[in-house]
Coordinates of C-alpha atoms and ligand atoms in Angstrom, one line a residue:
M196 CA -111.3 -64.8 -61.7
E197 CA -108.1 -62.5 -61.6
I198 CA -107.3 -61.2 -65.2
Q199 CA -104.6 -58.9 -64.3
R200 CA -102.2 -58.6 -61.3
L201 CA -101.5 -55.9 -58.8
I202 CA -97.9 -56.3 -57.7
P203 CA -96.2 -54.3 -55.0
F204 CA -93.3 -52.9 -57.0
P205 CA -91.0 -50.2 -55.4
I206 CA -91.9 -46.6 -56.6
V207 CA -88.2 -45.5 -56.9
F208 CA -85.2 -47.2 -58.2
E209 CA -82.2 -44.8 -58.9
I210 CA -78.5 -45.5 -59.7
T211 CA -76.7 -42.2 -58.9
D212 CA -73.6 -40.2 -57.9
D213 CA -75.5 -37.9 -55.7
L214 CA -76.9 -39.8 -52.8
I215 CA -78.3 -36.9 -50.9
G216 CA -79.7 -35.2 -53.8
S217 CA -81.3 -38.4 -55.3
V218 CA -82.7 -39.3 -51.7
Q219 CA -84.1 -35.8 -51.3
K220 CA -85.8 -35.8 -54.8
A221 CA -87.3 -39.4 -54.2
L222 CA -88.7 -38.1 -51.0
F223 CA -90.1 -34.8 -52.4
E224 CA -91.5 -36.4 -55.5
S225 CA -92.7 -39.9 -54.3
F226 CA -93.4 -39.6 -50.5
P227 CA -94.4 -35.9 -50.3
D228 CA -96.2 -36.2 -47.0
T229 CA -93.2 -37.5 -45.3
Q230 CA -92.3 -35.4 -42.2
R231 CA -90.5 -37.8 -40.1
I232 CA -87.7 -40.1 -41.1
L233 CA -86.1 -42.8 -39.0
I234 CA -82.5 -43.6 -40.5
V235 CA -81.1 -46.9 -39.6
S236 CA -77.6 -47.9 -40.2
D237 CA -74.7 -49.6 -38.9
A238 CA -71.7 -47.8 -37.2
E239 CA -69.6 -47.7 -40.4
G240 CA -72.4 -46.1 -42.4
A241 CA -73.2 -43.7 -39.6
K242 CA -69.6 -42.6 -39.7
S243 CA -69.4 -42.0 -43.5
Y244 CA -72.9 -40.7 -44.2
G245 CA -74.9 -40.4 -41.0
E246 CA -74.6 -36.9 -39.7
Y247 CA -74.5 -35.8 -43.5
L248 CA -77.9 -37.6 -44.0
V249 CA -79.4 -36.5 -40.6
K250 CA -78.9 -32.7 -41.6
A251 CA -79.8 -33.1 -45.1
L252 CA -83.0 -34.8 -44.6
N253 CA -84.0 -33.3 -41.3
T254 CA -84.6 -36.7 -39.8
C255 CA -86.5 -37.4 -36.6
C256 CA -84.3 -39.9 -35.2
Y257 CA -81.4 -42.1 -35.8
M258 CA -80.3 -45.7 -35.0
F259 CA -77.3 -47.7 -35.1
I260 CA -77.4 -51.6 -35.3
K261 CA -75.3 -54.3 -36.3
G262 CA -78.3 -55.8 -38.1
G263 CA -79.0 -59.4 -39.4
T264 CA -80.8 -61.1 -36.1
I265 CA -84.3 -61.1 -34.9
V266 CA -83.2 -59.1 -31.9
D267 CA -82.1 -56.3 -34.2
V268 CA -85.6 -56.8 -35.9
R269 CA -87.5 -56.3 -32.7
N270 CA -85.4 -53.5 -31.6
V271 CA -85.9 -51.4 -34.9
E272 CA -89.6 -52.3 -34.6
A273 CA -89.7 -50.9 -31.0
K274 CA -87.9 -47.7 -32.2
I275 CA -90.6 -47.4 -35.0
K276 CA -93.4 -47.7 -32.4
K277 CA -91.8 -45.2 -30.1
E278 CA -91.0 -42.5 -32.9
A279 CA -93.8 -43.1 -35.1
P280 CA -91.8 -42.1 -38.3
D281 CA -93.5 -41.7 -41.7
L282 CA -90.8 -43.7 -43.5
V283 CA -87.5 -45.6 -42.6
L284 CA -84.3 -45.1 -44.5
G285 CA -82.1 -48.1 -44.4
I286 CA -78.5 -47.6 -45.2
G287 CA -75.7 -50.4 -45.1
G288 CA -74.8 -53.8 -46.1
G289 CA -77.3 -56.8 -46.6
R290 CA -77.7 -57.5 -42.9
I291 CA -78.9 -53.8 -42.1
L292 CA -81.2 -53.7 -45.0
D293 CA -82.7 -57.0 -44.3
T294 CA -83.4 -56.0 -40.8
V295 CA -84.9 -52.8 -42.0
K296 CA -87.1 -54.6 -44.5
L297 CA -88.5 -57.1 -41.9
A298 CA -89.2 -54.5 -39.1
S299 CA -90.6 -52.1 -41.6
S300 CA -92.8 -54.8 -43.2
R301 CA -94.2 -55.9 -39.6
T302 CA -95.1 -52.4 -38.7
Y303 CA -96.4 -51.3 -42.2
I304 CA -94.2 -48.3 -42.4
P305 CA -92.8 -47.4 -45.9
F306 CA -89.0 -47.8 -46.4
V307 CA -86.3 -46.9 -48.6
L308 CA -83.0 -48.7 -48.9
V309 CA -79.7 -47.4 -49.7
P310 CA -77.1 -50.3 -50.2
T311 CA -73.4 -49.5 -49.3
S312 CA -72.4 -52.7 -51.3
L313 CA -73.9 -55.0 -54.1
S314 CA -73.2 -58.3 -52.7
H315 CA -76.4 -60.1 -53.3
D316 CA -80.0 -59.6 -55.1
G317 CA -81.9 -58.9 -51.9
I318 CA -81.7 -55.0 -52.4
I319 CA -85.1 -55.2 -54.1
S320 CA -86.5 -58.3 -53.1
P321 CA -89.5 -59.3 -50.7
V322 CA -87.1 -61.8 -48.8
A323 CA -85.1 -61.0 -45.6
V324 CA -82.2 -63.2 -44.6
I325 CA -82.3 -63.1 -40.7
D326 CA -80.7 -65.0 -37.9
F327 CA -83.2 -66.4 -35.5
D328 CA -81.1 -67.4 -32.5
G329 CA -78.4 -69.1 -34.7
E330 CA -80.7 -70.6 -37.3
V331 CA -80.4 -68.4 -40.5
R332 CA -83.8 -68.1 -42.3
S333 CA -85.2 -66.4 -45.2
V334 CA -88.4 -64.8 -44.4
G335 CA -91.0 -63.4 -46.5
A336 CA -91.3 -59.3 -46.2
I337 CA -92.6 -56.5 -48.2
A338 CA -90.4 -55.3 -50.9
P339 CA -88.8 -51.6 -50.3
N340 CA -90.8 -48.6 -51.3
G341 CA -87.7 -47.2 -53.0
V342 CA -84.0 -48.1 -53.6
V343 CA -81.3 -45.6 -54.3
V344 CA -77.8 -46.9 -55.3
D345 CA -75.0 -44.4 -55.1
I346 CA -72.1 -45.8 -57.3
G347 CA -69.6 -43.6 -55.3
I348 CA -70.4 -45.8 -52.3
I349 CA -70.5 -48.9 -54.0
E350 CA -67.0 -48.3 -55.6
K351 CA -65.5 -48.2 -52.1
A352 CA -66.9 -51.5 -50.7
P353 CA -64.4 -54.3 -50.8
K354 CA -63.7 -56.4 -53.9
I355 CA -64.9 -59.5 -52.1
L356 CA -68.6 -58.1 -52.0
K357 CA -68.6 -56.8 -55.4
L358 CA -67.6 -60.6 -56.6
A359 CA -70.1 -61.8 -54.4
G360 CA -73.0 -59.6 -56.2
C361 CA -71.6 -61.0 -59.5
G362 CA -71.7 -64.5 -58.0
D363 CA -75.5 -64.2 -56.8
L364 CA -76.4 -62.9 -60.2
I365 CA -74.8 -65.7 -62.3
S366 CA -76.5 -68.2 -59.9
N367 CA -79.8 -67.3 -61.6
L368 CA -78.7 -69.4 -64.4
S369 CA -78.7 -72.4 -62.4
A370 CA -81.8 -71.5 -60.4
L371 CA -83.7 -71.2 -63.7
E372 CA -82.9 -74.7 -64.7
D373 CA -84.2 -76.0 -61.5
W374 CA -87.4 -74.1 -61.8
K375 CA -87.7 -75.7 -65.3
L376 CA -87.1 -79.2 -63.6
A377 CA -89.7 -78.5 -60.9
A378 CA -92.0 -77.5 -63.9
K379 CA -91.4 -80.8 -65.5
Y380 CA -91.6 -83.2 -62.7
K381 CA -93.7 -81.5 -60.1
G382 CA -95.9 -79.5 -62.1
E383 CA -94.8 -76.2 -60.6
K384 CA -95.9 -73.2 -62.8
I385 CA -93.2 -71.1 -64.3
D386 CA -94.0 -67.2 -64.3
Y387 CA -92.5 -66.3 -67.6
F388 CA -91.9 -62.6 -66.6
A389 CA -90.2 -63.6 -63.5
Y390 CA -88.2 -66.1 -65.6
M391 CA -87.2 -63.5 -68.0
L392 CA -86.3 -60.9 -65.5
S393 CA -83.9 -63.3 -63.8
K394 CA -82.2 -64.4 -66.8
T395 CA -81.8 -60.9 -68.2
G396 CA -80.2 -60.0 -64.7
A397 CA -77.7 -62.7 -65.1
R398 CA -77.0 -61.6 -68.6
N399 CA -76.5 -58.2 -67.8
I400 CA -73.4 -58.8 -65.9
I401 CA -72.0 -61.8 -67.8
F402 CA -72.1 -59.8 -71.1
S403 CA -71.2 -56.4 -69.6
E404 CA -69.0 -54.7 -72.1
Y405 CA -67.1 -52.6 -69.4
E406 CA -64.0 -53.2 -67.6
P407 CA -64.6 -55.3 -64.3
F408 CA -65.7 -53.1 -61.4
S409 CA -65.3 -49.9 -63.4
R410 CA -68.3 -47.5 -62.7
N411 CA -70.0 -48.6 -65.6
F412 CA -69.6 -52.3 -64.9
L413 CA -71.0 -51.6 -61.5
K414 CA -74.1 -50.0 -62.9
D415 CA -74.6 -53.1 -64.7
L416 CA -74.4 -55.2 -61.6
A417 CA -76.8 -52.8 -59.9
E418 CA -79.2 -53.1 -62.8
G419 CA -79.0 -57.0 -63.0
L420 CA -79.4 -57.3 -59.2
A421 CA -82.7 -55.1 -59.3
A422 CA -84.0 -57.2 -62.3
S423 CA -83.3 -60.3 -60.0
G424 CA -85.0 -59.0 -57.1
L425 CA -87.9 -57.8 -59.1
S426 CA -88.1 -61.5 -60.6
M427 CA -88.7 -62.6 -57.1
I428 CA -91.3 -60.0 -56.5
I429 CA -93.3 -61.1 -59.5
A430 CA -93.1 -64.8 -58.6
G431 CA -94.0 -63.9 -55.1
N432 CA -90.9 -65.9 -53.6
S433 CA -87.1 -66.5 -54.4
R434 CA -87.6 -69.5 -57.0
P435 CA -86.4 -67.6 -59.9
A436 CA -83.1 -66.6 -58.2
S437 CA -82.6 -69.6 -55.8
G438 CA -82.0 -73.3 -56.8
A439 CA -79.6 -76.0 -56.0
E440 CA -76.8 -74.0 -55.7
H441 CA -78.4 -71.9 -53.1
L442 CA -79.3 -75.0 -50.9
I443 CA -75.6 -76.0 -51.2
S444 CA -74.6 -72.6 -49.5
H445 CA -77.4 -72.8 -46.8
A446 CA -75.7 -76.1 -46.1
L447 CA -72.2 -74.8 -46.0
D448 CA -73.4 -72.1 -43.7
I449 CA -74.9 -74.6 -41.5
I450 CA -71.8 -76.7 -41.4
L451 CA -69.2 -73.7 -41.3
G452 CA -71.1 -71.0 -40.0
R453 CA -71.6 -67.9 -42.4
K454 CA -67.8 -68.2 -43.3
N455 CA -68.1 -66.9 -47.0
P456 CA -70.2 -64.2 -48.3
H457 CA -73.5 -65.7 -49.7
G458 CA -72.8 -64.4 -53.3
I459 CA -69.5 -66.0 -53.5
Q460 CA -70.8 -69.5 -52.1
V461 CA -73.6 -69.6 -54.6
G462 CA -71.4 -68.6 -57.6
V463 CA -68.9 -71.3 -56.7
A464 CA -71.8 -73.8 -56.4
T465 CA -73.2 -72.8 -59.7
I466 CA -70.2 -74.4 -61.5
F467 CA -71.2 -77.7 -59.8
T468 CA -74.9 -77.4 -60.2
Q469 CA -74.6 -76.6 -63.8
A470 CA -72.2 -79.4 -64.6
L471 CA -74.3 -81.9 -62.7
R472 CA -77.1 -81.1 -65.1
G473 CA -74.7 -81.3 -68.0
K474 CA -74.8 -77.7 -69.1
D475 CA -72.0 -76.1 -70.6
T476 CA -70.1 -74.2 -68.0
G477 CA -67.7 -72.5 -70.5
K478 CA -69.1 -69.0 -70.5
I479 CA -69.3 -68.9 -66.6
I480 CA -65.9 -70.0 -66.0
E481 CA -64.7 -67.5 -68.7
F482 CA -66.6 -64.7 -66.9
Y483 CA -65.3 -65.9 -63.5
K484 CA -61.7 -65.8 -64.8
K485 CA -62.0 -62.4 -66.2
I486 CA -63.4 -60.8 -62.8
G487 CA -61.1 -63.0 -60.6
F488 CA -64.0 -65.2 -59.3
P489 CA -63.1 -68.3 -57.1
L490 CA -63.1 -71.4 -59.3
S491 CA -63.5 -74.0 -56.9
P492 CA -64.5 -74.5 -53.1
M493 CA -60.8 -75.0 -52.4
E494 CA -60.3 -71.5 -53.3
I495 CA -62.6 -70.2 -50.5
G496 CA -61.3 -72.5 -47.9
V497 CA -63.8 -75.5 -48.3
D498 CA -62.3 -78.8 -48.8
R499 CA -64.0 -81.5 -51.1
E500 CA -65.1 -83.6 -48.2
T501 CA -67.0 -80.5 -46.7
F502 CA -68.4 -79.4 -50.0
M503 CA -69.7 -83.0 -50.7
E504 CA -71.2 -83.0 -47.2
A505 CA -72.9 -79.8 -47.8
V506 CA -74.3 -81.2 -51.3
K507 CA -75.9 -84.1 -49.2
L508 CA -77.4 -81.9 -46.8
A509 CA -78.5 -79.2 -49.3
P510 CA -82.1 -80.5 -50.1
A511 CA -82.9 -80.7 -46.5
T512 CA -82.2 -77.1 -46.0
R513 CA -85.4 -76.1 -48.0
K514 CA -88.0 -78.9 -48.2
G515 CA -90.3 -78.7 -51.1
R516 CA -87.7 -76.8 -53.5
F517 CA -87.2 -79.4 -56.1
T518 CA -83.9 -79.1 -57.8
I519 CA -81.4 -81.1 -59.9
L520 CA -80.1 -82.7 -56.3
D521 CA -83.4 -84.6 -56.2
I522 CA -82.7 -86.2 -59.6
K523 CA -78.9 -86.8 -59.6
N524 CA -77.7 -87.7 -56.2
S525 CA -75.8 -90.8 -56.6
K526 CA -72.3 -90.6 -55.1
E527 CA -70.4 -91.6 -58.4
V528 CA -72.5 -88.8 -60.5
L529 CA -71.7 -86.2 -57.7
N530 CA -68.1 -86.9 -57.6
E531 CA -67.8 -87.0 -61.2
A532 CA -69.1 -83.5 -61.5
F533 CA -66.8 -82.3 -58.8
D534 CA -63.7 -83.9 -60.2
V535 CA -64.2 -82.8 -63.9
Y536 CA -65.4 -79.1 -63.1
Y537 CA -63.3 -78.0 -60.2
R538 CA -60.0 -79.3 -61.5
I539 CA -59.4 -76.5 -63.3
Ligands
ZN638 ZN1 -78.7 -65.2 -53.6

């Protein structure tokens, strides 16, 4: 019988103003035997930080990729096999980080991630979103050994990506309600540690006392997204941070292609799913207005018809994930939720 758990948590999480110093310190303290580092980044990351990092960390090799596809994952795996690094350092946006996550997991090489934006809670999660020849899938992976967030870099990212990070975090409120429904109707077990961390992550940003997108606000966002990622590590899957609103976003991706950032779509869909379950959406809408977050699908170029098509398709995008859409799915009820809550 198992009486305690051993959970593979990252050993380093740092929010910093000094990327090189923090990465050097993390390597020295937590990965002291590291001799050979493979850096993987996109061209943008390479231009901004690449040479600098290569010199400062005395890396063995460097690789640029666009990221996000299974072909990229295979290319990174091949590079790992060829160069035999002790550690992989991924620097870039979500696509780069997810590629490094999966390639390093499949080759059992420790990896440290340096996000250049905070657009979703995948920075610390055990999940990688990868495009398999046109079909985008969330794949189980090993959580990173370390994550270093440089607020100076994050500050420079486009506003839409910062908004997306907020949306992905707020969507936890909807995901947790779905988890409760799955427990009630399907006997799914709620892991309270995971539940608590996911909720705390969302509250960390919704109740942030700082000016939206100031450095301190971004620190709150980074901490919230980290808490959300840890909740998924504890649960062993994405349940604490992915409910009906994520399924709607997956469906939108299928119908429209990846048109809007993930966090923007799930944040907009959260208003709908919360309204559908009869929850008060006042706090969420107040927060969205404060930060300039889109308040309806129309604001992100998705018309009513397409959104409702996505709602219909949503449950099929992830079979076995029980949500409010399995309970409230009559045309009248769905239309009412749309009309009442998106007409702002
Ligand atoms: Zn998400």
